[in-house]
Amino acid sequence: MRKLIPSYIRVPLIFFIIAGLTEYFVDSGDQPAFMENPVVIVFLLLVLLILIAIEGIVGSIENVLYQSLDEEGKARYDAKQTEPSKLVLWVKDAYKKLLGSKPIEEEGEIILDHNYDGIKELDNNLPPWWVYSFYITIIFGVIYMIRYHVFNADDQFAEYEIEYAEAQRAIEEYKKNAKDLVDFNTVELLTDASDLKAGETIFVAKCAVCHKADGGGGIGPNLTDDYWILGGGIKNVFKTISEGGRSGKGMVSWKKEGLKPSEMAQVASYVLQFQGTTPAEPKAAEGEIWVDESAPEENTNTEEAPKTEDTEVIEVVEATEN
């Protein structure tokens, strides 16, 4: 390798391979970006210095060994160093075969009879690499036609739908394991029994002292009616729990008190379970009636049922009796 690749190429190549492996194994979503991690930067600088030092030491050893040789040994060593390696010879031979051109000494065999003011033309064959590439495109075209136009394999639109569905499943799975990434904009109402049970535990421990265990309200407002001071719905309730109540009075910010986003989502979902229940000692309503504008409107228009023949007969009889 030392003979094949010069040191000014070898050292950076090894360094960047180590840097890439370090980035792959060190960098992750919950850590600083690779180049922003000072520990990794210091590590890579040390690696670079070690590589340079090793290169210098090996070069010094080779120089000492070279100086210890006699004149004949030095001559053999120099000849071996200038002799191209088998890999280089193989690459050159493969290049000539793929190029398909004839040496200058043999060009006389393929000179055409055309002569334009002393300019002659060679009848070279197409380069083998070009011919092979052309055959490969033909084979690819046949396979493509059979796959997509005969056997009706999934086209790019179907593949997109499949990949999109897989990505959605991956997102849902990620959300299950990353519930603490939820915030005011992304929180959703939790209906799972385990989440609601966890929310109840938090509510009893931290919220019931002000709102009572049945949500009827004490120091804090009543949670069972349709009136809300800072808005209802899962997003507003989550935000109130997270940021706290009105400035100077009301509930503290539970985000600052150590509740995780997933826990706040659980207790917010549990609080909404009080809606429509009847507490033992309900506190008077506070705030304003909150209506979820995102909820679909119910159709309250009742159309008059069409009259049948029996209905018309009954109406005529009633009119006659009157």
PDB file of C-alpha atoms in Angstrom:
ATOM      1  CA  MET A   1       0.000   0.000   0.000  1.00  0.00           C
ATOM      2  CA  ARG A   2       2.877   2.362   0.778  1.00  0.00           C
ATOM      3  CA  LYS A   3       4.288   1.750  -2.681  1.00  0.00           C
ATOM      4  CA  LEU A   4       0.928   2.083  -4.424  1.00  0.00           C
ATOM      5  CA  ILE A   5      -0.458   5.166  -2.618  1.00  0.00           C
ATOM      6  CA  PRO A   6       1.762   8.178  -1.745  1.00  0.00           C
ATOM      7  CA  SER A   7       1.802   9.388   1.857  1.00  0.00           C
ATOM      8  CA  TYR A   8       0.149  12.726   1.006  1.00  0.00           C
ATOM      9  CA  ILE A   9      -2.858  10.736  -0.230  1.00  0.00           C
ATOM     10  CA  ARG A  10      -2.643   7.854   2.218  1.00  0.00           C
ATOM     11  CA  VAL A  11      -2.783   9.912   5.445  1.00  0.00           C
ATOM     12  CA  PRO A  12      -5.861  12.048   4.499  1.00  0.00           C
ATOM     13  CA  LEU A  13      -7.606   8.929   3.159  1.00  0.00           C
ATOM     14  CA  ILE A  14      -7.153   7.007   6.406  1.00  0.00           C
ATOM     15  CA  PHE A  15      -8.125  10.098   8.412  1.00  0.00           C
ATOM     16  CA  PHE A  16     -11.410  10.634   6.570  1.00  0.00           C
ATOM     17  CA  ILE A  17     -12.274   6.930   6.833  1.00  0.00           C
ATOM     18  CA  ILE A  18     -11.808   7.120  10.610  1.00  0.00           C
ATOM     19  CA  ALA A  19     -13.761  10.417  10.716  1.00  0.00           C
ATOM     20  CA  GLY A  20     -16.657   8.847   8.802  1.00  0.00           C
ATOM     21  CA  LEU A  21     -16.761   5.813  11.081  1.00  0.00           C
ATOM     22  CA  THR A  22     -16.641   8.088  14.121  1.00  0.00           C
ATOM     23  CA  GLU A  23     -19.553  10.152  12.815  1.00  0.00           C
ATOM     24  CA  TYR A  24     -21.555   7.001  12.137  1.00  0.00           C
ATOM     25  CA  PHE A  25     -21.065   5.547  15.618  1.00  0.00           C
ATOM     26  CA  VAL A  26     -21.033   8.779  17.694  1.00  0.00           C
ATOM     27  CA  ASP A  27     -23.634  11.037  16.125  1.00  0.00           C
ATOM     28  CA  SER A  28     -27.318  10.533  17.092  1.00  0.00           C
ATOM     29  CA  GLY A  29     -30.532  12.521  17.253  1.00  0.00           C
ATOM     30  CA  ASP A  30     -30.296  13.392  20.951  1.00  0.00           C
ATOM     31  CA  GLN A  31     -26.636  14.464  20.845  1.00  0.00           C
ATOM     32  CA  PRO A  32     -24.960  17.524  19.313  1.00  0.00           C
ATOM     33  CA  ALA A  33     -24.233  17.336  15.604  1.00  0.00           C
ATOM     34  CA  PHE A  34     -21.014  15.551  14.725  1.00  0.00           C
ATOM     35  CA  MET A  35     -18.860  18.584  13.939  1.00  0.00           C
ATOM     36  CA  GLU A  36     -20.325  20.506  16.906  1.00  0.00           C
ATOM     37  CA  ASN A  37     -19.142  17.922  19.426  1.00  0.00           C
ATOM     38  CA  PRO A  38     -15.814  19.180  20.841  1.00  0.00           C
ATOM     39  CA  VAL A  39     -14.869  15.721  22.151  1.00  0.00           C
ATOM     40  CA  VAL A  40     -15.102  14.263  18.660  1.00  0.00           C
ATOM     41  CA  ILE A  41     -13.108  17.143  17.148  1.00  0.00           C
ATOM     42  CA  VAL A  42     -10.308  16.705  19.695  1.00  0.00           C
ATOM     43  CA  PHE A  43     -10.332  12.951  19.076  1.00  0.00           C
ATOM     44  CA  LEU A  44      -9.989  13.411  15.312  1.00  0.00           C
ATOM     45  CA  LEU A  45      -7.153  15.922  15.743  1.00  0.00           C
ATOM     46  CA  LEU A  46      -5.318  13.398  17.898  1.00  0.00           C
ATOM     47  CA  VAL A  47      -5.921  10.713  15.251  1.00  0.00           C
ATOM     48  CA  LEU A  48      -4.482  12.998  12.563  1.00  0.00           C
ATOM     49  CA  LEU A  49      -1.391  13.749  14.654  1.00  0.00           C
ATOM     50  CA  ILE A  50      -0.901  10.026  15.365  1.00  0.00           C
ATOM     51  CA  LEU A  51      -1.173   9.189  11.656  1.00  0.00           C
ATOM     52  CA  ILE A  52       1.411  11.850  10.774  1.00  0.00           C
ATOM     53  CA  ALA A  53       3.710  10.601  13.528  1.00  0.00           C
ATOM     54  CA  ILE A  54       3.384   6.963  12.384  1.00  0.00           C
ATOM     55  CA  GLU A  55       4.083   8.011   8.811  1.00  0.00           C
ATOM     56  CA  GLY A  56       7.222   9.842   9.923  1.00  0.00           C
ATOM     57  CA  ILE A  57       8.424   6.950  12.093  1.00  0.00           C
ATOM     58  CA  VAL A  58       7.903   4.359   9.346  1.00  0.00           C
ATOM     59  CA  GLY A  59       9.662   6.615   6.845  1.00  0.00           C
ATOM     60  CA  SER A  60      12.604   7.054   9.230  1.00  0.00           C
ATOM     61  CA  ILE A  61      12.870   3.290   9.767  1.00  0.00           C
ATOM     62  CA  GLU A  62      12.831   2.676   6.014  1.00  0.00           C
ATOM     63  CA  ASN A  63      15.533   5.321   5.525  1.00  0.00           C
ATOM     64  CA  VAL A  64      17.750   3.724   8.217  1.00  0.00           C
ATOM     65  CA  LEU A  65      17.310   0.289   6.667  1.00  0.00           C
ATOM     66  CA  TYR A  66      18.079   1.692   3.222  1.00  0.00           C
ATOM     67  CA  GLN A  67      21.285   3.321   4.451  1.00  0.00           C
ATOM     68  CA  SER A  68      22.377   0.024   5.976  1.00  0.00           C
ATOM     69  CA  LEU A  69      22.301  -1.708   2.593  1.00  0.00           C
ATOM     70  CA  ASP A  70      25.340  -2.072   0.357  1.00  0.00           C
ATOM     71  CA  GLU A  71      25.452  -0.610  -3.135  1.00  0.00           C
ATOM     72  CA  GLU A  72      24.010  -3.730  -4.741  1.00  0.00           C
ATOM     73  CA  GLY A  73      21.181  -3.905  -2.221  1.00  0.00           C
ATOM     74  CA  LYS A  74      20.363  -0.225  -2.752  1.00  0.00           C
ATOM     75  CA  ALA A  75      20.283  -0.797  -6.511  1.00  0.00           C
ATOM     76  CA  ARG A  76      17.864  -3.726  -6.131  1.00  0.00           C
ATOM     77  CA  TYR A  77      15.685  -1.685  -3.750  1.00  0.00           C
ATOM     78  CA  ASP A  78      15.588   1.297  -6.149  1.00  0.00           C
ATOM     79  CA  ALA A  79      14.706  -0.974  -9.071  1.00  0.00           C
ATOM     80  CA  LYS A  80      11.909  -2.580  -7.074  1.00  0.00           C
ATOM     81  CA  GLN A  81      10.511   0.818  -6.090  1.00  0.00           C
ATOM     82  CA  THR A  82      10.392   2.028  -9.698  1.00  0.00           C
ATOM     83  CA  GLU A  83       8.888  -1.226 -10.958  1.00  0.00           C
ATOM     84  CA  PRO A  84       5.096  -0.858 -11.371  1.00  0.00           C
ATOM     85  CA  SER A  85       2.985  -3.119  -9.199  1.00  0.00           C
ATOM     86  CA  LYS A  86       0.814  -5.924 -10.537  1.00  0.00           C
ATOM     87  CA  LEU A  87      -2.299  -3.905  -9.778  1.00  0.00           C
ATOM     88  CA  VAL A  88      -1.067  -0.947 -11.849  1.00  0.00           C
ATOM     89  CA  LEU A  89      -0.164  -3.257 -14.731  1.00  0.00           C
ATOM     90  CA  TRP A  90      -3.603  -4.918 -14.549  1.00  0.00           C
ATOM     91  CA  VAL A  91      -5.375  -1.534 -14.594  1.00  0.00           C
ATOM     92  CA  LYS A  92      -3.382  -0.368 -17.613  1.00  0.00           C
ATOM     93  CA  ASP A  93      -4.034  -3.609 -19.484  1.00  0.00           C
ATOM     94  CA  ALA A  94      -7.783  -3.467 -18.706  1.00  0.00           C
ATOM     95  CA  TYR A  95      -7.909   0.169 -19.860  1.00  0.00           C
ATOM     96  CA  LYS A  96      -6.289  -0.693 -23.189  1.00  0.00           C
ATOM     97  CA  LYS A  97      -8.720  -3.557 -23.764  1.00  0.00           C
ATOM     98  CA  LEU A  98     -11.746  -1.402 -22.962  1.00  0.00           C
ATOM     99  CA  LEU A  99     -10.433   1.371 -25.200  1.00  0.00           C
ATOM    100  CA  GLY A 100      -9.983  -1.041 -28.105  1.00  0.00           C
ATOM    101  CA  SER A 101      -7.571   1.203 -30.000  1.00  0.00           C
ATOM    102  CA  LYS A 102      -4.537  -0.086 -31.893  1.00  0.00           C
ATOM    103  CA  PRO A 103      -0.993   1.030 -31.093  1.00  0.00           C
ATOM    104  CA  ILE A 104       0.558   3.632 -33.360  1.00  0.00           C
ATOM    105  CA  GLU A 105       2.796   0.974 -34.864  1.00  0.00           C
ATOM    106  CA  GLU A 106      -0.267  -0.966 -36.114  1.00  0.00           C
ATOM    107  CA  GLU A 107      -2.388   1.954 -37.336  1.00  0.00           C
ATOM    108  CA  GLY A 108      -1.290   1.319 -40.888  1.00  0.00           C
ATOM    109  CA  GLU A 109      -3.567  -1.704 -40.981  1.00  0.00           C
ATOM    110  CA  ILE A 110      -6.709   0.365 -40.447  1.00  0.00           C
ATOM    111  CA  ILE A 111      -5.972   3.486 -42.537  1.00  0.00           C
ATOM    112  CA  LEU A 112      -8.750   4.119 -45.069  1.00  0.00           C
ATOM    113  CA  ASP A 113      -8.109   5.088 -48.676  1.00  0.00           C
ATOM    114  CA  HIS A 114      -9.573   8.536 -48.095  1.00  0.00           C
ATOM    115  CA  ASN A 115      -7.059  11.326 -48.362  1.00  0.00           C
ATOM    116  CA  TYR A 116      -8.038  14.944 -47.826  1.00  0.00           C
ATOM    117  CA  ASP A 117      -5.040  17.199 -48.353  1.00  0.00           C
ATOM    118  CA  GLY A 118      -2.810  14.704 -46.604  1.00  0.00           C
ATOM    119  CA  ILE A 119      -5.299  14.038 -43.796  1.00  0.00           C
ATOM    120  CA  LYS A 120      -6.111  10.333 -43.552  1.00  0.00           C
ATOM    121  CA  GLU A 121      -8.825   8.543 -41.591  1.00  0.00           C
ATOM    122  CA  LEU A 122      -8.537   5.508 -39.338  1.00  0.00           C
ATOM    123  CA  ASP A 123     -11.180   2.784 -39.399  1.00  0.00           C
ATOM    124  CA  ASN A 124     -11.251   2.221 -35.638  1.00  0.00           C
ATOM    125  CA  ASN A 125     -13.889  -0.042 -34.146  1.00  0.00           C
ATOM    126  CA  LEU A 126     -16.206   1.308 -31.503  1.00  0.00           C
ATOM    127  CA  PRO A 127     -14.590   1.099 -28.052  1.00  0.00           C
ATOM    128  CA  PRO A 128     -15.593  -2.135 -26.267  1.00  0.00           C
ATOM    129  CA  TRP A 129     -16.704  -0.187 -23.179  1.00  0.00           C
ATOM    130  CA  TRP A 130     -19.198   1.745 -25.351  1.00  0.00           C
ATOM    131  CA  VAL A 131     -20.438  -1.418 -27.089  1.00  0.00           C
ATOM    132  CA  TYR A 132     -20.887  -3.243 -23.766  1.00  0.00           C
ATOM    133  CA  SER A 133     -22.737  -0.253 -22.311  1.00  0.00           C
ATOM    134  CA  PHE A 134     -25.068  -0.224 -25.321  1.00  0.00           C
ATOM    135  CA  TYR A 135     -25.823  -3.946 -24.881  1.00  0.00           C
ATOM    136  CA  ILE A 136     -26.508  -3.361 -21.184  1.00  0.00           C
ATOM    137  CA  THR A 137     -29.042  -0.622 -22.013  1.00  0.00           C
ATOM    138  CA  ILE A 138     -30.827  -3.003 -24.390  1.00  0.00           C
ATOM    139  CA  ILE A 139     -30.978  -5.717 -21.733  1.00  0.00           C
ATOM    140  CA  PHE A 140     -32.188  -3.188 -19.167  1.00  0.00           C
ATOM    141  CA  GLY A 141     -34.902  -1.959 -21.551  1.00  0.00           C
ATOM    142  CA  VAL A 142     -36.173  -5.497 -22.179  1.00  0.00           C
ATOM    143  CA  ILE A 143     -36.254  -6.298 -18.453  1.00  0.00           C
ATOM    144  CA  TYR A 144     -37.982  -2.979 -17.716  1.00  0.00           C
ATOM    145  CA  MET A 145     -40.654  -3.567 -20.370  1.00  0.00           C
ATOM    146  CA  ILE A 146     -41.357  -7.110 -19.171  1.00  0.00           C
ATOM    147  CA  ARG A 147     -41.447  -6.096 -15.511  1.00  0.00           C
ATOM    148  CA  TYR A 148     -43.676  -3.025 -15.795  1.00  0.00           C
ATOM    149  CA  HIS A 149     -45.681  -3.563 -18.984  1.00  0.00           C
ATOM    150  CA  VAL A 150     -46.165  -7.338 -18.984  1.00  0.00           C
ATOM    151  CA  PHE A 151     -46.214  -8.318 -15.301  1.00  0.00           C
ATOM    152  CA  ASN A 152     -47.556  -4.908 -14.165  1.00  0.00           C
ATOM    153  CA  ALA A 153     -45.134  -4.357 -11.297  1.00  0.00           C
ATOM    154  CA  ASP A 154     -45.672  -1.383  -8.976  1.00  0.00           C
ATOM    155  CA  ASP A 155     -44.921   1.872 -10.773  1.00  0.00           C
ATOM    156  CA  GLN A 156     -43.419   4.948  -9.130  1.00  0.00           C
ATOM    157  CA  PHE A 157     -46.807   6.165  -7.904  1.00  0.00           C
ATOM    158  CA  ALA A 158     -47.616   2.850  -6.219  1.00  0.00           C
ATOM    159  CA  GLU A 159     -44.106   2.709  -4.757  1.00  0.00           C
ATOM    160  CA  TYR A 160     -44.606   6.231  -3.426  1.00  0.00           C
ATOM    161  CA  GLU A 161     -47.855   5.227  -1.724  1.00  0.00           C
ATOM    162  CA  ILE A 162     -46.208   2.153  -0.199  1.00  0.00           C
ATOM    163  CA  GLU A 163     -43.211   4.132   1.066  1.00  0.00           C
ATOM    164  CA  TYR A 164     -45.536   6.864   2.369  1.00  0.00           C
ATOM    165  CA  ALA A 165     -47.562   4.298   4.326  1.00  0.00           C
ATOM    166  CA  GLU A 166     -44.373   2.777   5.715  1.00  0.00           C
ATOM    167  CA  ALA A 167     -43.149   6.230   6.721  1.00  0.00           C
ATOM    168  CA  GLN A 168     -46.452   6.938   8.494  1.00  0.00           C
ATOM    169  CA  ARG A 169     -46.151   3.690  10.425  1.00  0.00           C
ATOM    170  CA  ALA A 170     -42.580   4.586  11.336  1.00  0.00           C
ATOM    171  CA  ILE A 171     -43.738   8.018  12.531  1.00  0.00           C
ATOM    172  CA  GLU A 172     -46.471   6.487  14.672  1.00  0.00           C
ATOM    173  CA  GLU A 173     -44.004   4.034  16.160  1.00  0.00           C
ATOM    174  CA  TYR A 174     -41.585   6.885  16.789  1.00  0.00           C
ATOM    175  CA  LYS A 175     -44.280   8.899  18.541  1.00  0.00           C
ATOM    176  CA  LYS A 176     -44.993   5.986  20.869  1.00  0.00           C
ATOM    177  CA  ASN A 177     -41.379   5.964  21.986  1.00  0.00           C
ATOM    178  CA  ALA A 178     -40.903   9.741  21.929  1.00  0.00           C
ATOM    179  CA  LYS A 179     -43.963  11.063  23.745  1.00  0.00           C
ATOM    180  CA  ASP A 180     -41.936  13.776  25.480  1.00  0.00           C
ATOM    181  CA  LEU A 181     -41.466  15.556  22.138  1.00  0.00           C
ATOM    182  CA  VAL A 182     -45.111  16.616  22.209  1.00  0.00           C
ATOM    183  CA  ASP A 183     -45.913  20.335  22.555  1.00  0.00           C
ATOM    184  CA  PHE A 184     -48.886  22.705  22.365  1.00  0.00           C
ATOM    185  CA  ASN A 185     -49.089  22.436  18.563  1.00  0.00           C
ATOM    186  CA  THR A 186     -48.772  18.658  18.270  1.00  0.00           C
ATOM    187  CA  VAL A 187     -50.553  17.354  21.368  1.00  0.00           C
ATOM    188  CA  GLU A 188     -53.505  15.051  20.738  1.00  0.00           C
ATOM    189  CA  LEU A 189     -56.247  13.758  23.013  1.00  0.00           C
ATOM    190  CA  LEU A 190     -55.163  10.478  24.587  1.00  0.00           C
ATOM    191  CA  THR A 191     -57.809   7.783  24.926  1.00  0.00           C
ATOM    192  CA  ASP A 192     -55.709   4.795  25.935  1.00  0.00           C
ATOM    193  CA  ALA A 193     -56.670   3.470  29.377  1.00  0.00           C
ATOM    194  CA  SER A 194     -53.063   3.415  30.582  1.00  0.00           C
ATOM    195  CA  ASP A 195     -52.574   7.088  29.653  1.00  0.00           C
ATOM    196  CA  LEU A 196     -55.792   8.134  31.367  1.00  0.00           C
ATOM    197  CA  LYS A 197     -54.863   6.137  34.484  1.00  0.00           C
ATOM    198  CA  ALA A 198     -51.469   7.860  34.569  1.00  0.00           C
ATOM    199  CA  GLY A 199     -53.213  11.218  34.124  1.00  0.00           C
ATOM    200  CA  GLU A 200     -55.548  10.431  37.018  1.00  0.00           C
ATOM    201  CA  THR A 201     -52.594   9.611  39.272  1.00  0.00           C
ATOM    202  CA  ILE A 202     -50.943  12.939  38.436  1.00  0.00           C
ATOM    203  CA  PHE A 203     -54.216  14.841  38.867  1.00  0.00           C
ATOM    204  CA  VAL A 204     -54.892  13.355  42.309  1.00  0.00           C
ATOM    205  CA  ALA A 205     -51.331  14.067  43.456  1.00  0.00           C
ATOM    206  CA  LYS A 206     -50.904  17.590  42.095  1.00  0.00           C
ATOM    207  CA  CYS A 207     -54.235  19.056  40.952  1.00  0.00           C
ATOM    208  CA  ALA A 208     -56.985  17.724  43.233  1.00  0.00           C
ATOM    209  CA  VAL A 209     -55.924  20.038  46.061  1.00  0.00           C
ATOM    210  CA  CYS A 210     -57.211  23.015  44.038  1.00  0.00           C
ATOM    211  CA  HIS A 211     -59.774  21.437  41.700  1.00  0.00           C
ATOM    212  CA  LYS A 212     -61.007  18.593  43.988  1.00  0.00           C
ATOM    213  CA  ALA A 213     -60.815  14.954  43.064  1.00  0.00           C
ATOM    214  CA  ASP A 214     -64.118  15.064  41.134  1.00  0.00           C
ATOM    215  CA  GLY A 215     -63.159  18.256  39.252  1.00  0.00           C
ATOM    216  CA  GLY A 216     -65.835  20.345  40.968  1.00  0.00           C
ATOM    217  CA  GLY A 217     -63.415  23.154  41.791  1.00  0.00           C
ATOM    218  CA  GLY A 218     -62.156  24.728  44.974  1.00  0.00           C
ATOM    219  CA  ILE A 219     -59.332  27.227  44.839  1.00  0.00           C
ATOM    220  CA  GLY A 220     -59.195  26.404  41.156  1.00  0.00           C
ATOM    221  CA  PRO A 221     -62.131  26.612  38.715  1.00  0.00           C
ATOM    222  CA  ASN A 222     -64.764  23.988  38.049  1.00  0.00           C
ATOM    223  CA  LEU A 223     -63.615  21.525  35.363  1.00  0.00           C
ATOM    224  CA  THR A 224     -66.963  19.867  34.727  1.00  0.00           C
ATOM    225  CA  ASP A 225     -68.883  22.721  33.055  1.00  0.00           C
ATOM    226  CA  ASP A 226     -68.512  24.287  29.614  1.00  0.00           C
ATOM    227  CA  TYR A 227     -66.884  27.477  30.922  1.00  0.00           C
ATOM    228  CA  TRP A 228     -63.129  27.976  30.541  1.00  0.00           C
ATOM    229  CA  ILE A 229     -60.922  30.872  31.593  1.00  0.00           C
ATOM    230  CA  LEU A 230     -58.073  30.165  29.144  1.00  0.00           C
ATOM    231  CA  GLY A 231     -59.911  28.021  26.630  1.00  0.00           C
ATOM    232  CA  GLY A 232     -60.878  24.363  26.516  1.00  0.00           C
ATOM    233  CA  GLY A 233     -59.877  21.491  24.313  1.00  0.00           C
ATOM    234  CA  ILE A 234     -56.734  19.394  24.544  1.00  0.00           C
ATOM    235  CA  LYS A 235     -54.393  22.065  23.141  1.00  0.00           C
ATOM    236  CA  ASN A 236     -55.512  24.898  25.437  1.00  0.00           C
ATOM    237  CA  VAL A 237     -55.648  22.670  28.529  1.00  0.00           C
ATOM    238  CA  PHE A 238     -52.162  21.322  27.751  1.00  0.00           C
ATOM    239  CA  LYS A 239     -50.846  24.870  27.291  1.00  0.00           C
ATOM    240  CA  THR A 240     -52.421  26.027  30.564  1.00  0.00           C
ATOM    241  CA  ILE A 241     -50.895  23.126  32.456  1.00  0.00           C
ATOM    242  CA  SER A 242     -47.528  23.715  30.817  1.00  0.00           C
ATOM    243  CA  GLU A 243     -47.319  27.514  31.013  1.00  0.00           C
ATOM    244  CA  GLY A 244     -49.538  28.122  34.051  1.00  0.00           C
ATOM    245  CA  GLY A 245     -52.676  30.178  34.611  1.00  0.00           C
ATOM    246  CA  ARG A 246     -53.248  33.922  34.578  1.00  0.00           C
ATOM    247  CA  SER A 247     -50.299  36.136  35.479  1.00  0.00           C
ATOM    248  CA  GLY A 248     -50.119  36.902  39.184  1.00  0.00           C
ATOM    249  CA  LYS A 249     -52.783  34.366  40.117  1.00  0.00           C
ATOM    250  CA  GLY A 250     -53.959  30.961  39.135  1.00  0.00           C
ATOM    251  CA  MET A 251     -52.075  27.755  38.485  1.00  0.00           C
ATOM    252  CA  VAL A 252     -48.301  27.468  38.446  1.00  0.00           C
ATOM    253  CA  SER A 253     -46.371  26.392  35.369  1.00  0.00           C
ATOM    254  CA  TRP A 254     -46.058  22.643  35.731  1.00  0.00           C
ATOM    255  CA  LYS A 255     -43.391  22.613  33.043  1.00  0.00           C
ATOM    256  CA  LYS A 256     -41.160  24.482  35.475  1.00  0.00           C
ATOM    257  CA  GLU A 257     -42.251  22.163  38.285  1.00  0.00           C
ATOM    258  CA  GLY A 258     -40.844  19.121  36.502  1.00  0.00           C
ATOM    259  CA  LEU A 259     -43.773  17.561  34.647  1.00  0.00           C
ATOM    260  CA  LYS A 260     -42.718  15.999  31.364  1.00  0.00           C
ATOM    261  CA  PRO A 261     -44.631  16.814  28.153  1.00  0.00           C
ATOM    262  CA  SER A 262     -45.980  13.251  28.036  1.00  0.00           C
ATOM    263  CA  GLU A 263     -47.259  13.581  31.618  1.00  0.00           C
ATOM    264  CA  MET A 264     -48.904  16.923  30.851  1.00  0.00           C
ATOM    265  CA  ALA A 265     -50.623  15.346  27.835  1.00  0.00           C
ATOM    266  CA  GLN A 266     -51.890  12.532  30.057  1.00  0.00           C
ATOM    267  CA  VAL A 267     -53.270  14.816  32.765  1.00  0.00           C
ATOM    268  CA  ALA A 268     -54.798  17.173  30.159  1.00  0.00           C
ATOM    269  CA  SER A 269     -56.595  14.235  28.546  1.00  0.00           C
ATOM    270  CA  TYR A 270     -57.815  13.075  31.976  1.00  0.00           C
ATOM    271  CA  VAL A 271     -59.086  16.586  32.860  1.00  0.00           C
ATOM    272  CA  LEU A 272     -61.278  16.589  29.750  1.00  0.00           C
ATOM    273  CA  GLN A 273     -62.974  13.427  31.063  1.00  0.00           C
ATOM    274  CA  PHE A 274     -64.695  15.609  33.689  1.00  0.00           C
ATOM    275  CA  GLN A 275     -66.754  17.379  31.010  1.00  0.00           C
ATOM    276  CA  GLY A 276     -70.473  16.741  31.602  1.00  0.00           C
ATOM    277  CA  THR A 277     -70.049  14.977  34.950  1.00  0.00           C
ATOM    278  CA  THR A 278     -71.812  16.073  38.148  1.00  0.00           C
ATOM    279  CA  PRO A 279     -69.463  16.867  41.072  1.00  0.00           C
ATOM    280  CA  ALA A 280     -70.585  16.771  44.696  1.00  0.00           C
ATOM    281  CA  GLU A 281     -70.060  20.504  45.317  1.00  0.00           C
ATOM    282  CA  PRO A 282     -69.710  22.276  41.980  1.00  0.00           C
ATOM    283  CA  LYS A 283     -68.105  25.696  42.033  1.00  0.00           C
ATOM    284  CA  ALA A 284     -69.780  28.571  40.164  1.00  0.00           C
ATOM    285  CA  ALA A 285     -68.837  28.855  36.509  1.00  0.00           C
ATOM    286  CA  GLU A 286     -65.848  31.060  35.614  1.00  0.00           C
ATOM    287  CA  GLY A 287     -64.713  32.350  32.248  1.00  0.00           C
ATOM    288  CA  GLU A 288     -66.652  31.946  29.046  1.00  0.00           C
ATOM    289  CA  ILE A 289     -68.323  29.097  27.217  1.00  0.00           C
ATOM    290  CA  TRP A 290     -65.746  27.542  24.929  1.00  0.00           C
ATOM    291  CA  VAL A 291     -66.762  26.071  21.591  1.00  0.00           C
ATOM    292  CA  ASP A 292     -64.399  23.916  19.576  1.00  0.00           C
ATOM    293  CA  GLU A 293     -64.398  25.624  16.186  1.00  0.00           C
ATOM    294  CA  SER A 294     -62.555  22.715  14.607  1.00  0.00           C
ATOM    295  CA  ALA A 295     -65.357  20.261  15.458  1.00  0.00           C
ATOM    296  CA  PRO A 296     -67.800  19.496  12.623  1.00  0.00           C
ATOM    297  CA  GLU A 297     -71.094  21.363  12.881  1.00  0.00           C
ATOM    298  CA  GLU A 298     -74.149  19.252  13.648  1.00  0.00           C
ATOM    299  CA  ASN A 299     -77.041  19.538  11.224  1.00  0.00           C
ATOM    300  CA  THR A 300     -79.914  20.825  13.329  1.00  0.00           C
ATOM    301  CA  ASN A 301     -82.242  21.561  10.406  1.00  0.00           C
ATOM    302  CA  THR A 302     -85.232  19.213  10.446  1.00  0.00           C
ATOM    303  CA  GLU A 303     -87.021  18.879   7.160  1.00  0.00           C
ATOM    304  CA  GLU A 304     -90.771  18.269   7.108  1.00  0.00           C
ATOM    305  CA  ALA A 305     -91.553  14.655   6.278  1.00  0.00           C
ATOM    306  CA  PRO A 306     -93.233  14.209   2.907  1.00  0.00           C
ATOM    307  CA  LYS A 307     -96.946  13.673   3.055  1.00  0.00           C
ATOM    308  CA  THR A 308     -98.283  10.268   2.105  1.00  0.00           C
ATOM    309  CA  GLU A 309    -101.776   9.438   0.879  1.00  0.00           C
ATOM    310  CA  ASP A 310    -102.750   8.225   4.381  1.00  0.00           C
ATOM    311  CA  THR A 311    -101.589  11.513   5.899  1.00  0.00           C
ATOM    312  CA  GLU A 312    -103.667  13.518   3.385  1.00  0.00           C
ATOM    313  CA  VAL A 313    -106.786  11.394   4.157  1.00  0.00           C
ATOM    314  CA  ILE A 314    -106.390  11.973   7.899  1.00  0.00           C
ATOM    315  CA  GLU A 315    -106.075  15.738   7.344  1.00  0.00           C
ATOM    316  CA  VAL A 316    -109.271  15.780   5.201  1.00  0.00           C
ATOM    317  CA  VAL A 317    -111.210  13.816   7.878  1.00  0.00           C
ATOM    318  CA  GLU A 318    -110.026  16.183  10.629  1.00  0.00           C
ATOM    319  CA  ALA A 319    -111.029  19.213   8.551  1.00  0.00           C
ATOM    320  CA  THR A 320    -114.513  17.717   7.922  1.00  0.00           C
ATOM    321  CA  GLU A 321    -115.032  16.967  11.601  1.00  0.00           C
ATOM    322  CA  ASN A 322    -114.081  20.531  12.523  1.00  0.00           C
TER     323      ASN A 322
END
